[in-house]
PDB file of C-alpha atoms in Angstrom:
ATOM      1  CA  MET O  23      19.869 -11.941 -36.033  1.00 42.00           C
ATOM      2  CA  SER O  24      21.622 -13.499 -33.021  1.00 41.00           C
ATOM      3  CA  GLU O  25      20.759 -16.214 -30.549  1.00 45.00           C
ATOM      4  CA  ILE O  26      21.471 -16.050 -26.836  1.00 42.00           C
ATOM      5  CA  GLN O  27      21.629 -19.309 -24.912  1.00 47.00           C
ATOM      6  CA  SER O  28      21.309 -19.484 -21.164  1.00 46.00           C
ATOM      7  CA  SER O  29      20.640 -21.894 -18.368  1.00 49.00           C
ATOM      8  CA  ASN O  30      18.452 -21.410 -15.311  1.00 48.00           C
ATOM      9  CA  ASP O  31      17.975 -24.041 -12.578  1.00 52.00           C
ATOM     10  CA  GLY O  32      19.194 -26.727 -14.948  1.00 51.00           C
ATOM     11  CA  VAL O  33      16.788 -25.719 -17.749  1.00 48.00           C
ATOM     12  CA  SER O  34      18.458 -24.495 -20.934  1.00 48.00           C
ATOM     13  CA  TYR O  35      16.693 -22.061 -23.189  1.00 44.00           C
ATOM     14  CA  SER O  36      17.538 -19.758 -26.076  1.00 46.00           C
ATOM     15  CA  VAL O  37      16.224 -16.370 -27.124  1.00 44.00           C
ATOM     16  CA  THR O  38      16.458 -15.036 -30.668  1.00 44.00           C
ATOM     17  CA  VAL O  39      17.313 -11.356 -30.889  1.00 43.00           C
ATOM     18  CA  GLY O  40      16.741  -9.444 -34.124  1.00 47.00           C
ATOM     19  CA  ASP O  41      14.262  -9.756 -36.987  1.00 52.00           C
ATOM     20  CA  GLU O  42      11.555 -12.418 -36.838  1.00 51.00           C
ATOM     21  CA  PRO O  43      12.011 -15.418 -39.155  1.00 51.00           C
ATOM     22  CA  GLU O  44       9.670 -15.244 -42.151  1.00 59.00           C
ATOM     23  CA  ASP O  45       7.890 -18.520 -41.290  1.00 58.00           C
ATOM     24  CA  TRP O  46       7.247 -17.494 -37.672  1.00 49.00           C
ATOM     25  CA  GLU O  47       3.671 -16.749 -36.625  1.00 60.00           C
ATOM     26  CA  ARG O  48       2.667 -14.950 -33.464  1.00 56.00           C
ATOM     27  CA  SER O  49       0.562 -16.800 -30.945  1.00 61.00           C
ATOM     28  CA  ASP O  50      -2.695 -15.426 -29.567  1.00 69.00           C
ATOM     29  CA  MET O  51      -1.503 -16.370 -26.072  1.00 70.00           C
ATOM     30  CA  ARG O  52      -0.405 -13.548 -23.785  1.00 74.00           C
ATOM     31  CA  LEU O  53       2.514 -14.358 -21.521  1.00 81.00           C
ATOM     32  CA  SER O  54       2.875 -13.235 -17.925  1.00 82.00           C
ATOM     33  CA  PRO O  55       5.870 -13.520 -15.574  1.00 80.00           C
ATOM     34  CA  SER O  56       4.146 -16.519 -13.927  1.00 82.00           C
ATOM     35  CA  LYS O  57       3.702 -18.306 -17.266  1.00 87.00           C
ATOM     36  CA  ILE O  58       7.291 -17.582 -18.292  1.00 88.00           C
ATOM     37  CA  ASN O  59       8.612 -18.851 -14.940  1.00 88.00           C
ATOM     38  CA  MET O  60       6.528 -22.012 -15.235  1.00 91.00           C
ATOM     39  CA  TYR O  61       7.917 -22.655 -18.712  1.00 91.00           C
ATOM     40  CA  LEU O  62      11.509 -22.132 -17.526  1.00 92.00           C
ATOM     41  CA  LYS O  63      10.975 -24.497 -14.574  1.00 93.00           C
ATOM     42  CA  CYS O  64       8.955 -27.158 -16.398  1.00 93.00           C
ATOM     43  CA  PRO O  65       7.962 -26.877 -20.077  1.00 92.00           C
ATOM     44  CA  ARG O  66       5.683 -29.916 -19.704  1.00 93.00           C
ATOM     45  CA  SER O  67       3.651 -28.257 -16.919  1.00 91.00           C
ATOM     46  CA  PHE O  68       3.356 -25.175 -19.126  1.00 90.00           C
ATOM     47  CA  TYR O  69       2.112 -27.351 -21.986  1.00 91.00           C
ATOM     48  CA  TYR O  70      -0.461 -29.157 -19.809  1.00 92.00           C
ATOM     49  CA  ARG O  71      -1.854 -25.933 -18.326  1.00 90.00           C
ATOM     50  CA  TYR O  72      -1.754 -23.430 -21.192  1.00 88.00           C
ATOM     51  CA  ILE O  73      -1.636 -25.426 -24.433  1.00 89.00           C
ATOM     52  CA  ALA O  74      -3.556 -28.643 -23.671  1.00 91.00           C
ATOM     53  CA  LYS O  75      -5.628 -26.702 -21.073  1.00 90.00           C
ATOM     54  CA  LEU O  76      -6.084 -29.695 -18.794  1.00 91.00           C
ATOM     55  CA  PRO O  77      -8.387 -28.900 -15.850  1.00 87.00           C
ATOM     56  CA  GLU O  78      -6.618 -27.810 -12.686  1.00 81.00           C
ATOM     57  CA  THR O  79      -7.392 -28.948  -9.179  1.00 80.00           C
ATOM     58  CA  LEU O  80      -8.832 -26.002  -7.270  1.00 81.00           C
ATOM     59  CA  THR O  81      -7.043 -25.726  -3.938  1.00 86.00           C
ATOM     60  CA  ILE O  82      -7.393 -23.635  -0.812  1.00 90.00           C
ATOM     61  CA  HIS O  83      -4.308 -21.631  -1.873  1.00 88.00           C
ATOM     62  CA  LEU O  84      -6.091 -20.181  -4.899  1.00 87.00           C
ATOM     63  CA  PHE O  85      -9.129 -19.038  -2.912  1.00 91.00           C
ATOM     64  CA  ARG O  86      -7.071 -17.787   0.014  1.00 92.00           C
ATOM     65  CA  GLY O  87      -4.964 -15.689  -2.364  1.00 90.00           C
ATOM     66  CA  THR O  88      -8.079 -14.158  -3.934  1.00 90.00           C
ATOM     67  CA  ILE O  89      -9.560 -13.233  -0.536  1.00 95.00           C
ATOM     68  CA  VAL O  90      -6.289 -11.648   0.667  1.00 93.00           C
ATOM     69  CA  HIS O  91      -5.748  -9.701  -2.566  1.00 89.00           C
ATOM     70  CA  ASN O  92      -9.307  -8.314  -2.543  1.00 91.00           C
ATOM     71  CA  ILE O  93      -9.171  -7.264   1.110  1.00 94.00           C
ATOM     72  CA  LEU O  94      -5.775  -5.553   0.746  1.00 90.00           C
ATOM     73  CA  GLU O  95      -6.994  -3.695  -2.324  1.00 87.00           C
ATOM     74  CA  ASP O  96     -10.088  -2.425  -0.459  1.00 91.00           C
ATOM     75  CA  LEU O  97      -7.956  -1.511   2.568  1.00 92.00           C
ATOM     76  CA  PHE O  98      -6.183   1.324   0.732  1.00 87.00           C
ATOM     77  CA  ARG O  99      -8.743   2.158  -1.952  1.00 85.00           C
ATOM     78  CA  LYS O 100     -11.893   2.340   0.138  1.00 86.00           C
ATOM     79  CA  LYS O 101     -11.691   2.039   3.901  1.00 87.00           C
ATOM     80  CA  PHE O 102      -8.287   3.307   5.063  1.00 92.00           C
ATOM     81  CA  LYS O 103      -7.198   5.641   2.313  1.00 90.00           C
ATOM     82  CA  TYR O 104      -6.318   8.521   4.686  1.00 91.00           C
ATOM     83  CA  ALA O 105      -3.608   8.635   7.350  1.00 90.00           C
ATOM     84  CA  SER O 106      -6.032   9.814  10.038  1.00 90.00           C
ATOM     85  CA  TYR O 107      -7.901   6.478   9.815  1.00 91.00           C
ATOM     86  CA  TRP O 108      -4.776   4.539  10.861  1.00 91.00           C
ATOM     87  CA  LYS O 109      -5.045   4.735  14.652  1.00 89.00           C
ATOM     88  CA  ARG O 110      -5.523   2.469  17.671  1.00 88.00           C
ATOM     89  CA  GLY O 111      -5.688  -0.732  15.644  1.00 92.00           C
ATOM     90  CA  GLU O 112      -8.772   0.345  13.654  1.00 94.00           C
ATOM     91  CA  ALA O 113      -7.378  -1.140  10.416  1.00 95.00           C
ATOM     92  CA  GLN O 114      -6.675  -4.447  12.185  1.00 96.00           C
ATOM     93  CA  LYS O 115     -10.257  -4.609  13.508  1.00 96.00           C
ATOM     94  CA  TRP O 116     -11.717  -3.833  10.079  1.00 96.00           C
ATOM     95  CA  ILE O 117      -9.460  -6.253   8.205  1.00 96.00           C
ATOM     96  CA  SER O 118     -10.211  -9.026  10.709  1.00 97.00           C
ATOM     97  CA  ALA O 119     -13.993  -8.541  10.341  1.00 97.00           C
ATOM     98  CA  GLU O 120     -13.751  -8.410   6.522  1.00 96.00           C
ATOM     99  CA  PHE O 121     -11.626 -11.529   6.490  1.00 97.00           C
ATOM    100  CA  GLU O 122     -14.014 -13.491   8.743  1.00 97.00           C
ATOM    101  CA  ARG O 123     -16.988 -12.507   6.569  1.00 97.00           C
ATOM    102  CA  GLU O 124     -15.256 -13.545   3.316  1.00 96.00           C
ATOM    103  CA  TRP O 125     -13.738 -16.705   4.808  1.00 97.00           C
ATOM    104  CA  ASN O 126     -17.080 -17.867   6.261  1.00 96.00           C
ATOM    105  CA  LYS O 127     -18.692 -17.318   2.868  1.00 95.00           C
ATOM    106  CA  MET O 128     -16.029 -19.526   1.282  1.00 94.00           C
ATOM    107  CA  VAL O 129     -16.379 -22.259   3.943  1.00 93.00           C
ATOM    108  CA  ASP O 130     -20.173 -22.313   3.473  1.00 94.00           C
ATOM    109  CA  SER O 131     -20.074 -22.402  -0.333  1.00 94.00           C
ATOM    110  CA  LYS O 132     -16.980 -24.598  -0.862  1.00 92.00           C
ATOM    111  CA  PRO O 133     -16.678 -27.098   2.012  1.00 90.00           C
ATOM    112  CA  TRP O 134     -14.870 -29.549  -0.302  1.00 90.00           C
ATOM    113  CA  LEU O 135     -11.813 -27.248  -0.256  1.00 89.00           C
ATOM    114  CA  PHE O 136     -10.986 -28.476   3.240  1.00 89.00           C
ATOM    115  CA  LYS O 137     -11.102 -32.171   2.469  1.00 88.00           C
ATOM    116  CA  ASP O 138      -7.287 -32.305   2.566  1.00 87.00           C
ATOM    117  CA  TYR O 139      -6.565 -29.179   4.624  1.00 88.00           C
ATOM    118  CA  ASP O 140      -7.123 -28.085   8.210  1.00 92.00           C
ATOM    119  CA  GLU O 141      -9.647 -25.225   7.895  1.00 93.00           C
ATOM    120  CA  LYS O 142      -8.928 -23.794  11.361  1.00 94.00           C
ATOM    121  CA  GLN O 143      -5.182 -23.670  10.757  1.00 94.00           C
ATOM    122  CA  PHE O 144      -5.619 -21.921   7.379  1.00 93.00           C
ATOM    123  CA  ARG O 145      -8.128 -19.464   8.886  1.00 96.00           C
ATOM    124  CA  VAL O 146      -5.803 -18.426  11.728  1.00 96.00           C
ATOM    125  CA  GLU O 147      -2.728 -18.310   9.498  1.00 94.00           C
ATOM    126  CA  THR O 148      -4.435 -16.103   6.879  1.00 95.00           C
ATOM    127  CA  ARG O 149      -6.052 -13.743   9.398  1.00 96.00           C
ATOM    128  CA  ASP O 150      -2.687 -13.314  11.161  1.00 96.00           C
ATOM    129  CA  MET O 151      -1.022 -12.564   7.824  1.00 94.00           C
ATOM    130  CA  LEU O 152      -3.486  -9.687   7.205  1.00 95.00           C
ATOM    131  CA  ILE O 153      -3.282  -8.317  10.753  1.00 96.00           C
ATOM    132  CA  ASN O 154       0.537  -8.415  10.654  1.00 95.00           C
ATOM    133  CA  TYR O 155       0.438  -6.405   7.431  1.00 92.00           C
ATOM    134  CA  CYS O 156      -1.650  -3.689   9.139  1.00 94.00           C
ATOM    135  CA  ASP O 157       0.659  -3.764  12.183  1.00 95.00           C
ATOM    136  CA  ARG O 158       3.604  -3.195   9.867  1.00 92.00           C
ATOM    137  CA  ILE O 159       1.953  -0.136   8.266  1.00 91.00           C
ATOM    138  CA  GLU O 160       1.118   1.400  11.672  1.00 93.00           C
ATOM    139  CA  ASN O 161       4.636   0.727  12.993  1.00 93.00           C
ATOM    140  CA  LYS O 162       6.247   2.277   9.925  1.00 90.00           C
ATOM    141  CA  LEU O 163       4.053   5.384  10.231  1.00 91.00           C
ATOM    142  CA  SER O 164       5.171   5.810  13.859  1.00 92.00           C
ATOM    143  CA  GLU O 165       8.833   5.172  13.047  1.00 92.00           C
ATOM    144  CA  MET O 166       8.889   7.677  10.175  1.00 89.00           C
ATOM    145  CA  LEU O 167       7.544  10.401  12.468  1.00 91.00           C
ATOM    146  CA  GLU O 168       9.742   9.383  15.410  1.00 92.00           C
ATOM    147  CA  TRP O 169      12.904   9.392  13.274  1.00 91.00           C
ATOM    148  CA  GLY O 170      12.000  12.736  11.676  1.00 91.00           C
ATOM    149  CA  VAL O 171      11.812  11.289   8.154  1.00 87.00           C
ATOM    150  CA  TYR O 172       8.487  13.117   7.727  1.00 88.00           C
ATOM    151  CA  TYR O 173       6.935  15.963   9.711  1.00 89.00           C
ATOM    152  CA  SER O 174       3.323  14.810   9.513  1.00 92.00           C
ATOM    153  CA  LYS O 175       1.442  11.519   9.505  1.00 92.00           C
ATOM    154  CA  ASP O 176      -0.228  12.513   6.212  1.00 91.00           C
ATOM    155  CA  GLN O 177       3.146  13.036   4.563  1.00 88.00           C
ATOM    156  CA  ALA O 178       4.443   9.695   5.850  1.00 89.00           C
ATOM    157  CA  PHE O 179       1.297   7.832   4.778  1.00 89.00           C
ATOM    158  CA  LYS O 180       1.375   9.375   1.303  1.00 84.00           C
ATOM    159  CA  ASN O 181       4.795   7.798   0.791  1.00 81.00           C
ATOM    160  CA  LEU O 182       3.907   4.517   2.491  1.00 82.00           C
ATOM    161  CA  ARG O 183       0.580   3.597   0.875  1.00 83.00           C
ATOM    162  CA  PRO O 184       0.642   2.002  -2.581  1.00 79.00           C
ATOM    163  CA  LEU O 185       0.441   4.613  -5.353  1.00 74.00           C
ATOM    164  CA  ASP O 186      -1.373   2.089  -7.527  1.00 71.00           C
ATOM    165  CA  THR O 187      -2.999  -1.262  -6.792  1.00 71.00           C
ATOM    166  CA  GLU O 188      -3.818  -4.083  -9.211  1.00 73.00           C
ATOM    167  CA  MET O 189      -1.975  -2.367 -12.048  1.00 77.00           C
ATOM    168  CA  ARG O 190      -2.097  -4.241 -15.368  1.00 78.00           C
ATOM    169  CA  LEU O 191       0.793  -3.771 -17.763  1.00 78.00           C
ATOM    170  CA  HIS O 192       0.707  -4.904 -21.392  1.00 77.00           C
ATOM    171  CA  ASN O 193       3.193  -5.106 -24.227  1.00 78.00           C
ATOM    172  CA  LYS O 194       1.129  -5.741 -27.356  1.00 77.00           C
ATOM    173  CA  ASP O 195       4.146  -6.373 -29.570  1.00 77.00           C
ATOM    174  CA  LEU O 196       5.626  -9.073 -27.337  1.00 75.00           C
ATOM    175  CA  LYS O 197       2.203 -10.274 -26.096  1.00 77.00           C
ATOM    176  CA  ILE O 198       3.385 -10.042 -22.509  1.00 79.00           C
ATOM    177  CA  MET O 199       1.033  -9.060 -19.697  1.00 79.00           C
ATOM    178  CA  GLY O 200       1.626  -8.719 -15.978  1.00 80.00           C
ATOM    179  CA  ILE O 201      -0.319  -7.606 -12.917  1.00 78.00           C
ATOM    180  CA  ILE O 202       1.432  -5.615 -10.193  1.00 79.00           C
ATOM    181  CA  ASP O 203      -0.336  -5.817  -6.820  1.00 78.00           C
ATOM    182  CA  GLY O 204       1.003  -2.434  -5.725  1.00 77.00           C
ATOM    183  CA  VAL O 205       3.567   0.268  -6.424  1.00 80.00           C
ATOM    184  CA  THR O 206       5.145   2.292  -3.601  1.00 78.00           C
ATOM    185  CA  LYS O 207       7.733   5.049  -3.483  1.00 76.00           C
ATOM    186  CA  ASP O 208      10.045   5.498  -0.486  1.00 72.00           C
ATOM    187  CA  PHE O 209      11.297   8.756   1.024  1.00 68.00           C
ATOM    188  CA  GLU O 210      14.379   8.647  -1.216  1.00 75.00           C
ATOM    189  CA  GLY O 211      12.203   8.460  -4.345  1.00 77.00           C
ATOM    190  CA  ASN O 212      12.857   4.780  -5.093  1.00 83.00           C
ATOM    191  CA  SER O 213       9.919   2.831  -6.515  1.00 82.00           C
ATOM    192  CA  SER O 214       9.080  -0.699  -5.401  1.00 80.00           C
ATOM    193  CA  LEU O 215       6.788  -3.152  -7.152  1.00 78.00           C
ATOM    194  CA  ILE O 216       4.741  -5.300  -4.750  1.00 78.00           C
ATOM    195  CA  ASP O 217       3.535  -8.823  -5.436  1.00 78.00           C
ATOM    196  CA  HIS O 218       1.522 -10.333  -2.564  1.00 73.00           C
ATOM    197  CA  LYS O 219       2.248 -14.009  -1.923  1.00 74.00           C
ATOM    198  CA  THR O 220      -0.009 -16.114   0.275  1.00 69.00           C
ATOM    199  CA  SER O 221       1.126 -19.680  -0.409  1.00 60.00           C
TER     200      SER O 221
END
């Protein structure tokens, strides 16, 4: 059995490699990359949130992230899953309407979220984020055809759209779990893991 010691952002930690000590018991808690990062940055915050389970303040960032994730998932899974649908800003119109519907629902049901935040600013910022994402997809489709990377829009879209969305990965032995927002493969066969960030 060996121990590796390291330091990250001023926080020292050690990892034991090899057989488990006899007196060691596994926890029922599953770890995720977010939990691990929180522990490495601030063990006390980790303790308060996941061990003591102190209540968290619900902020606009949490709800905004949920709305964006859900809309982006539906974008590729339901509404715009074929290349032929990506034309003349149709995705931008759809995503804008979906966003307004979901955002208005949140404003009506949770007005207290905006006690400390400017609702209009967050609305515009979040809608623009979604529209810019659709613009980026349309631009990339055009560029791939223009540059001769692919011969058809369908071929280009197949390699541009996420292969999987909201993919959950588990390691039962290590009790580690993570959620990948999307997986894409480029024209050279390289895979990319996508994690949407809205804060």
